[in-house]
Short mmCIF file of C-alpha atoms (C1' of nucleotides) in Angstrom, two decimals:
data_model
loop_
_atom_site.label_atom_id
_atom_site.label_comp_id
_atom_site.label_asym_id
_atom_site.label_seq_id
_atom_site.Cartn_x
_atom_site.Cartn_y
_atom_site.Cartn_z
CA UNK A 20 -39.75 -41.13 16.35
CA UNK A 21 -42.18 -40.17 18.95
CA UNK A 22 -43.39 -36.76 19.91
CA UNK A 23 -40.41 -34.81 21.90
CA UNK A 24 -41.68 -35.46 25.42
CA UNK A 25 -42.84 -32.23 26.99
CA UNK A 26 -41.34 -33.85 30.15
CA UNK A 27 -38.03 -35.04 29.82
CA UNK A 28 -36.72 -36.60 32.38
CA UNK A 29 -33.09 -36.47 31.91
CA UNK A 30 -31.56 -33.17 32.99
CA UNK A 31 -35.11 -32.18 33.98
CA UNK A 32 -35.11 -30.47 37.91
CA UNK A 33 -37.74 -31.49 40.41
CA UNK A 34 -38.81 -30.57 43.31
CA UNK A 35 -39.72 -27.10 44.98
CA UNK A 36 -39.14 -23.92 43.17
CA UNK A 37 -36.13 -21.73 44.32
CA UNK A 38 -36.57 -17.84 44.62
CA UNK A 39 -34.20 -17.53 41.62
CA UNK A 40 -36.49 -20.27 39.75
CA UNK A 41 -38.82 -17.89 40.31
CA UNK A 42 -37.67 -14.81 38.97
CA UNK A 43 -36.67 -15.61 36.20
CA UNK A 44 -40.13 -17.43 35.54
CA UNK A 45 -42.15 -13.99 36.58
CA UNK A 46 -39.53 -12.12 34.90
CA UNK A 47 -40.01 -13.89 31.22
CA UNK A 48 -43.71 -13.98 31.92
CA UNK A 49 -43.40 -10.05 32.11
CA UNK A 50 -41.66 -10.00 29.26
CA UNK A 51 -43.84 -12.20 27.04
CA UNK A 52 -46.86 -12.99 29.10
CA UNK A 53 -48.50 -16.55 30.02
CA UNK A 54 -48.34 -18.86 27.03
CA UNK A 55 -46.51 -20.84 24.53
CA UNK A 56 -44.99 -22.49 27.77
CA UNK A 57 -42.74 -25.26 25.81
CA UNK A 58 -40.72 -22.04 24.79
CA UNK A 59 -40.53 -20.79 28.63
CA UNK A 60 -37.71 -23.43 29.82
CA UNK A 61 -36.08 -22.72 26.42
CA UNK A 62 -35.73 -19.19 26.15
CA UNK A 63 -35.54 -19.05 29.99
CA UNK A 64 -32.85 -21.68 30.86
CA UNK A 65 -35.03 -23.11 33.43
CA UNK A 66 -33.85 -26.91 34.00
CA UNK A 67 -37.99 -27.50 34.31
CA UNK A 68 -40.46 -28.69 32.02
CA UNK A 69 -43.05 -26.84 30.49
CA UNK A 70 -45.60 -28.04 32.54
CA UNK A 71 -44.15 -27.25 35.69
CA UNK A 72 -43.38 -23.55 34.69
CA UNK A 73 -46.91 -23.21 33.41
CA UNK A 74 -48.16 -24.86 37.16
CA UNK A 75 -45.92 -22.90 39.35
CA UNK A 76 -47.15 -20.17 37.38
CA UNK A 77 -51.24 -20.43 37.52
CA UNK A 78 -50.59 -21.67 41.08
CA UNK A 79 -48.28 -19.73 43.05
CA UNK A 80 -47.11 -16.88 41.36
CA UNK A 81 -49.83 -15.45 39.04
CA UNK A 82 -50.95 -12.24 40.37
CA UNK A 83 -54.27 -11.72 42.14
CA UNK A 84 -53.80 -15.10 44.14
CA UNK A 85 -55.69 -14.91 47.35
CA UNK A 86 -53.62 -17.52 49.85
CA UNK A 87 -54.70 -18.12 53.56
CA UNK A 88 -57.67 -19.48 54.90
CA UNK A 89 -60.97 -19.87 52.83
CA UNK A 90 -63.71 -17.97 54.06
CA UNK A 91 -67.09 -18.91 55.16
CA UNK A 92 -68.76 -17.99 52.21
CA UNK A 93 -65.75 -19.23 49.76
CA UNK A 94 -65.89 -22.41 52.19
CA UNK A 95 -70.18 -22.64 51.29
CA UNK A 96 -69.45 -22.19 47.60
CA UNK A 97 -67.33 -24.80 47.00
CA UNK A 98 -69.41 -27.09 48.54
CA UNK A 99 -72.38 -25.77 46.41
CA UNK A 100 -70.37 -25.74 43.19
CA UNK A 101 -68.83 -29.19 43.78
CA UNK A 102 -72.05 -30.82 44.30
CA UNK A 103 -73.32 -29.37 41.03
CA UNK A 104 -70.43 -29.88 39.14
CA UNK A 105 -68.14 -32.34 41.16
CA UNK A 106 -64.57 -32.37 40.90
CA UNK A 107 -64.31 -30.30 38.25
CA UNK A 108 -61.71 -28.25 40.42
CA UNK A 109 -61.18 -25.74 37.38
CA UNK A 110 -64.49 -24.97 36.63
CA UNK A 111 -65.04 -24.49 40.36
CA UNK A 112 -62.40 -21.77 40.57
CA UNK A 113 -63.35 -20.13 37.26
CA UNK A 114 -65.96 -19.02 40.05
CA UNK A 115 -63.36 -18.11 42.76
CA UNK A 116 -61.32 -16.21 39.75
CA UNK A 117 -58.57 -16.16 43.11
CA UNK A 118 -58.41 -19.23 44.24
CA UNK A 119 -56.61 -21.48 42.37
CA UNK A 120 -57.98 -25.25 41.48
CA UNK A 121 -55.30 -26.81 42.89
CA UNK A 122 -55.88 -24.73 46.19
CA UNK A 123 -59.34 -25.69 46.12
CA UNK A 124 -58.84 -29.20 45.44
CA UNK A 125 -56.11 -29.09 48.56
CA UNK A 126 -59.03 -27.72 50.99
CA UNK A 127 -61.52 -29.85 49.49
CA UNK A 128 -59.43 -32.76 50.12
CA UNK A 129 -58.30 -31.91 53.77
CA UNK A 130 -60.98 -29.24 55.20
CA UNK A 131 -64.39 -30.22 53.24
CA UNK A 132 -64.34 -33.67 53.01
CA UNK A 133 -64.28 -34.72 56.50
CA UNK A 134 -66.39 -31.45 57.70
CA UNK A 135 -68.77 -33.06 55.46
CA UNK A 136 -68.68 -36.23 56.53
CA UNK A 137 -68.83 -34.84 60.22
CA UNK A 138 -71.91 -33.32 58.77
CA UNK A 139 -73.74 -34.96 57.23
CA UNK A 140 -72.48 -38.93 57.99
CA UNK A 141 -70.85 -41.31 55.82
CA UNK A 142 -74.45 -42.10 54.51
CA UNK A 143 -75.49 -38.56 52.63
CA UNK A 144 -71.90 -38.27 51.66
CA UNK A 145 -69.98 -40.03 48.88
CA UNK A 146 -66.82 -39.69 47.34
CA UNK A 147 -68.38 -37.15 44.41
CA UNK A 148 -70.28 -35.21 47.10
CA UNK A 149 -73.61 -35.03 48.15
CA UNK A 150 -76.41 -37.47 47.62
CA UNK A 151 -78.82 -35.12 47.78
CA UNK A 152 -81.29 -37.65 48.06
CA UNK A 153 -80.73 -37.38 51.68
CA UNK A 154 -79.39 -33.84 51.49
CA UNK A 155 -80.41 -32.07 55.06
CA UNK A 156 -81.00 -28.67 53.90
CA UNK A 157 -84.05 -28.38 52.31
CA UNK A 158 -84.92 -27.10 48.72
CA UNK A 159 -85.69 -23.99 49.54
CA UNK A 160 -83.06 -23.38 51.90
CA UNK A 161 -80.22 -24.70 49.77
CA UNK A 162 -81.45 -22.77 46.85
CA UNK A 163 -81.44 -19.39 49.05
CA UNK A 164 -77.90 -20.10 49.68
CA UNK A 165 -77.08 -21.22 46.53
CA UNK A 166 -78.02 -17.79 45.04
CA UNK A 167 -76.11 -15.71 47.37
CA UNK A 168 -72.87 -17.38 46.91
CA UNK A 169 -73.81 -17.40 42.81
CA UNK A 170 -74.20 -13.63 43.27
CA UNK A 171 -70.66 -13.34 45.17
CA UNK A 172 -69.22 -15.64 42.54
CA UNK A 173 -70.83 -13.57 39.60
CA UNK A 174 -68.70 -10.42 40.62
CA UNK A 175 -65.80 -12.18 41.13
CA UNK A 176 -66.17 -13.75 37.65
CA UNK A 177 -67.25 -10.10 35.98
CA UNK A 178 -64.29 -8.52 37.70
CA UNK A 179 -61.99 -11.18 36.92
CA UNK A 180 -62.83 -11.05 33.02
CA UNK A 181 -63.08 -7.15 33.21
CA UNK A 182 -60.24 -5.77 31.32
CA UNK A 183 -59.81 -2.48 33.37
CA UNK A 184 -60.42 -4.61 36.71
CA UNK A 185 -59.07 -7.45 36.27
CA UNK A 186 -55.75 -7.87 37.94
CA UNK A 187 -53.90 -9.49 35.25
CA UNK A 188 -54.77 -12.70 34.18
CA UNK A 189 -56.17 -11.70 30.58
CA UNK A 190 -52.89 -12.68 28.18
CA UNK A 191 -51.73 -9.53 27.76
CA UNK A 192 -47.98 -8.89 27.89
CA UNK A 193 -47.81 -6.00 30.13
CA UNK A 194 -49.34 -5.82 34.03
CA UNK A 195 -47.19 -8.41 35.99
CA UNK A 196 -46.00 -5.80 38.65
CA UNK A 197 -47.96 -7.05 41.17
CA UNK A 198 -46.72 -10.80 40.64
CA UNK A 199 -42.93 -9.03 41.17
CA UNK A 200 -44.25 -7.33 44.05
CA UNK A 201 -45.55 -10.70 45.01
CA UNK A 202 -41.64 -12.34 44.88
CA UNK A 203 -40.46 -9.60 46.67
CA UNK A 204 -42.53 -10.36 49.34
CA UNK A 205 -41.92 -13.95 49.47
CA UNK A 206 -37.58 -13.22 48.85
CA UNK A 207 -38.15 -11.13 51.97
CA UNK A 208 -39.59 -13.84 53.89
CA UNK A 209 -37.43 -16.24 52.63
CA UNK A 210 -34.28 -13.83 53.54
CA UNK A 211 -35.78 -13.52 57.20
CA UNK A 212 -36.58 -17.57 57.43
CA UNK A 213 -33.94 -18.61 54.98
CA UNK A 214 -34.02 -22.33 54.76
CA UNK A 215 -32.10 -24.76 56.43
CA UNK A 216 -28.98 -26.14 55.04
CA UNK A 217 -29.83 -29.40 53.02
CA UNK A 218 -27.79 -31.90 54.32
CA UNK A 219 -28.64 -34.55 50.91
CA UNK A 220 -29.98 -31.82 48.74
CA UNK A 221 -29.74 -33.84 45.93
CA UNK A 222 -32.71 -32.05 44.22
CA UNK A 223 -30.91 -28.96 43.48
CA UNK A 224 -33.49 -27.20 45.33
CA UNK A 225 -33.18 -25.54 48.91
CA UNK A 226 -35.75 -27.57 50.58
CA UNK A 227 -39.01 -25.25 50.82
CA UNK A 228 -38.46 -22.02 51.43
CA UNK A 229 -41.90 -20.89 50.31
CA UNK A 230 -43.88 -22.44 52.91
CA UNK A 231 -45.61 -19.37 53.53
CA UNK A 232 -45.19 -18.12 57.52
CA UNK A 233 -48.54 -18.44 59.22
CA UNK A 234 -47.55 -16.32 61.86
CA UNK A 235 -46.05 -13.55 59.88
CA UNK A 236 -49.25 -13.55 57.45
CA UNK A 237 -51.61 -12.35 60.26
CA UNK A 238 -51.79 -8.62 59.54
CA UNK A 239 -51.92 -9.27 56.19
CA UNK A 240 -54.94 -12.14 56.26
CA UNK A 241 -56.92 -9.38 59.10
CA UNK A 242 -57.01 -6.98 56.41
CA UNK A 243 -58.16 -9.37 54.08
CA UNK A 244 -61.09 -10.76 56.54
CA UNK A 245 -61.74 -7.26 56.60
CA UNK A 246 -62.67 -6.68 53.45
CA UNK A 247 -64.80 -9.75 52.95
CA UNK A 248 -66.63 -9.40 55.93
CA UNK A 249 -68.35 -6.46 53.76
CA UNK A 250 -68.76 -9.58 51.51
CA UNK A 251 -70.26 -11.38 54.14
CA UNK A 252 -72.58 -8.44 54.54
CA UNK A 253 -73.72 -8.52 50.89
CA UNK A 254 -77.94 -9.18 51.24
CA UNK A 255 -78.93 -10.64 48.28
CA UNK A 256 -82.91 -10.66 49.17
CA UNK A 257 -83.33 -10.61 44.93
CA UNK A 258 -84.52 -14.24 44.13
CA UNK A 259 -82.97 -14.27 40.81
CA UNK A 260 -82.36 -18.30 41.18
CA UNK A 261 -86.20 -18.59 41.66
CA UNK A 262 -87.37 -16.03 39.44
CA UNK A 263 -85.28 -16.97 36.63
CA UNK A 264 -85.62 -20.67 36.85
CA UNK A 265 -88.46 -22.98 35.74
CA UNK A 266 -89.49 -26.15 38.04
CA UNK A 267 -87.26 -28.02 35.52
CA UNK A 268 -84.50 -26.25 35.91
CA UNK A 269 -84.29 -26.09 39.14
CA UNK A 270 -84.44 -29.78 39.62
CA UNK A 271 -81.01 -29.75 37.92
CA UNK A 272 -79.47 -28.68 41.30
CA UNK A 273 -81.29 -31.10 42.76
CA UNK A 274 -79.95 -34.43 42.29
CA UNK A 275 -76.12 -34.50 41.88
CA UNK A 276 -73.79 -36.38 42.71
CA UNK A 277 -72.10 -37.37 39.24
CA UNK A 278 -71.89 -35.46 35.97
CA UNK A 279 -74.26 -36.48 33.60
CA UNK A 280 -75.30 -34.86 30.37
CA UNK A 281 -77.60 -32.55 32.54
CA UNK A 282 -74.65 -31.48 34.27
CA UNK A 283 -73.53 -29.28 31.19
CA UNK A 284 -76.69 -27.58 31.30
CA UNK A 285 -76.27 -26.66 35.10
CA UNK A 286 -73.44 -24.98 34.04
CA UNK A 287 -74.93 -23.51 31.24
CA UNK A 288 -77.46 -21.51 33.45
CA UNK A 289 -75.41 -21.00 36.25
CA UNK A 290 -72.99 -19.12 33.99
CA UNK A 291 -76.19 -17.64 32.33
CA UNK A 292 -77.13 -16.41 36.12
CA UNK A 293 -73.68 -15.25 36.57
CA UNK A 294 -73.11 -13.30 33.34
CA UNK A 295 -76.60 -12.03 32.59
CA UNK A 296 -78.11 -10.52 35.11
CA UNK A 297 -77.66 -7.08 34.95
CA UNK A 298 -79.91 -6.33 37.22
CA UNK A 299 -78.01 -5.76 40.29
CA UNK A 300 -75.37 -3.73 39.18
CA UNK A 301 -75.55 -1.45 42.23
CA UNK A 302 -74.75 -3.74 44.61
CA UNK A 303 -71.86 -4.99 42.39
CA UNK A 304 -70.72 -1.44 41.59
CA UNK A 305 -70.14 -1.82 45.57
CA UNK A 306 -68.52 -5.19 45.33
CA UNK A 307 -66.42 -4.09 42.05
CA UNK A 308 -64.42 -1.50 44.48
CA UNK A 309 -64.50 -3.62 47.33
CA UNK A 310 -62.79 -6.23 45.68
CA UNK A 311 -60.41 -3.58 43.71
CA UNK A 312 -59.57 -2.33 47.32
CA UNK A 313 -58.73 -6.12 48.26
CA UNK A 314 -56.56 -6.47 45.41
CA UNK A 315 -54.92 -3.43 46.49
CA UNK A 316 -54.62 -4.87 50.17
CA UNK A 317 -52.93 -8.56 48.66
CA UNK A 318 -50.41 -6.80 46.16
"C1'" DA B 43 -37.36 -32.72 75.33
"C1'" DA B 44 -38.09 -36.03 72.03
"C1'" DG B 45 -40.85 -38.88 69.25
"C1'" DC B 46 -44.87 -39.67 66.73
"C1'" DG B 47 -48.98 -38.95 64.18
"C1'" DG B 48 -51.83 -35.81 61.75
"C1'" DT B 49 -52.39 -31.92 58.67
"C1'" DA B 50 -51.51 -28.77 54.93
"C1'" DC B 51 -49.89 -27.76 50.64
"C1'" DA B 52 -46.64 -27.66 46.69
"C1'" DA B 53 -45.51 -30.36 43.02
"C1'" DC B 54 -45.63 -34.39 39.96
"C1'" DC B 55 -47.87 -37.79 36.92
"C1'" DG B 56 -50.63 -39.38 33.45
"C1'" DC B 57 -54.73 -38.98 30.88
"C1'" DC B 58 -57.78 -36.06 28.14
"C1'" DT B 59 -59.15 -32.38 25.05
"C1'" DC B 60 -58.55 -29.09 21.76
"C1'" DC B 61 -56.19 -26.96 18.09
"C1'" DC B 62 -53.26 -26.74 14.20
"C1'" DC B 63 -51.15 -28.65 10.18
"C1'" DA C 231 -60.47 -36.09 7.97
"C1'" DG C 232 -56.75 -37.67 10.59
"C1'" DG C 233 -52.65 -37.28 13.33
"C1'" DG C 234 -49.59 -35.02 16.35
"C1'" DG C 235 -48.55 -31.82 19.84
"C1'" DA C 236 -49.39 -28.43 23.51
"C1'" DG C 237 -51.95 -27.26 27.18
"C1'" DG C 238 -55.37 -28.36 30.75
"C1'" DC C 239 -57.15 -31.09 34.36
"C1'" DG C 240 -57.81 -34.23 38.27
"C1'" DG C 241 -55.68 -37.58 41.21
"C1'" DT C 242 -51.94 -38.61 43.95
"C1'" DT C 243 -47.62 -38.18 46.38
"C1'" DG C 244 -43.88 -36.19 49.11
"C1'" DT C 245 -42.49 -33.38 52.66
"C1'" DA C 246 -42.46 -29.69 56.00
"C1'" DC C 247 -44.82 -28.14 59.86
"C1'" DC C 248 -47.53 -28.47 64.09
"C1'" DG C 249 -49.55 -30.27 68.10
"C1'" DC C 250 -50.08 -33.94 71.25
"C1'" DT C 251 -48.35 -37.56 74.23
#
DNA sequence: AAGCGGTACAACCGCCTCCCC
DNA sequence: AGGGGAGGCGGTTGTACCGCT
């Protein structure tokens, strides 16, 4: 007798999440919080697997999930994160605490790849990344940049794992208002653009009515520009990248295109950067309420 | 106006890692 | 110490939408 596949096929639905799917997930995670998610379809009734509830959960309707375009400076730290770490997608948005790796990995895949390869031709680019090798931006320069977006990513990593600021994604049972607030959004938009009838809807499902409304998302994304453009403004003239690093170290960022061994310790200090450095708490005071303000603005 | 191709993104699949017994 | 299971992760696929011809 083999393990009891977390997956079952039989009796198992596929396919998009409806708005009742959804409810009743957010409304169980309320209850009991993230976790233990072989007991979610269980206790919950939901004909889905574990897995699924757990991804439509971290993916879509977690609270403090930043959809719409990626912005410059999100857009420039991806590309800096995935040619240290590569396509380590999770570890890359443990730095964009509200992004989500599977959102990442989707505009990696259809935005940064080929704006890369526009870039910086076929030759400097590779299926892991960069070949920095023949990397156009100089040391210097891609250090510089590196250690502004670290700083951006720092804050959002501090406020993520700040119990009083963070917006919910610490296990704790209680705090999922804003991820009902988040349904009620998307039932209303799905009431005003309710989906077409499914002529072989075989799947149980009503096609995709979450296809979220481009159009209809434009206020809402403005104020969200808004309050990164005060990102955008954020000077970080400290050289804590260059003050902090020895000539060794800093040749870790250098050459990447694969993970290696040395690849853990670029983490290593770049999460030493991000966590330690105290220094600058000023400036991140700032960024602590703009970003509380944003969180405001999205839920 | 219709058809077609390209793009974006949600969801699935299968492997891997970590934790518990 | 070893095995089993749950959760996590990255790659891939399916499909709806959009723009161009």
């Amino acid at each position: 007798m083999g393990r009891p596949p977390c997956c079952d096929k039989a009796g198992l639905k596929k396919g998009p999440w409806t708005p009742e799917e959804d409810i009743i997930l957010v409304s169980y995670i309320q209850q009991h919080g993230p976790g233990n998610w072989r007991a979610v379809p269980t206790n919950t009734g939901l004909l889905r697997c574990s897995k699924s509830c757990r991804l439509r959960w971290t993916n879509y309707l977690r609270p403090g999930i930043k959809r719409g375009n990626f912005t410059d400076h999100e857009e420039k730290l991806i590309i800096h994160l995935q040619a240290l770490l590569g396509n380590r997608w999770a570890a890359i948005a443990s730095y964009l605490p509200q992004r989500t790796d599977n959102d990442i990995k989707n505009y990696w895949n259809t935005h940064l790849k080929k704006k890369l390869k526009k870039i910086n031709g076929s030759e400097s680019y590779s299926r892991e990344g960069f070949s920095s090798e023949k990397h156009q931006i100089s040391r210097g320069q891609w250090e510089r940049k590196l250690q502004t977006d670290i700083q951006m990513a720092k804050q959002a990593l501090s406020d993520a794992l700040s119990p009083e600021k963070s917006s919910g994604l610490a296990s704790k049972p209680r705090g999922y208002a804003s991820s009902t607030e988040n349904i009620a959004k998307l039932l209303k938009k799905w009431m005003r653009n309710p989906p077409k009838p499914a002529s072989s809807d075989n799947m149980g499902g009503i096609g995709t009515p979450w296809k979220e409304n481009k159009s209809s998302n434009s206020i809402e994304m403005s104020e969200v520009f808004e309050s990164l453009e005060v990102f955008e403004s954020f000077d970080s003239s400290n050289s804590v990248l260059s003050q902090s690093l020895s000539p060794d170290q800093a040749r870790l960022f250098q050459d990447e295109s694969k993970p290696d061994v040395n690849e853990l310790g670029q983490l290593t200090l770049l999460e030493k950067w991000l966590f330690d450095d105290g220094a600058n708490q000023g400036k991140d005071d700032q960024l602590s309420d703009i970003k509380l303000d944003g969180n405001a603005i999205f839920f």
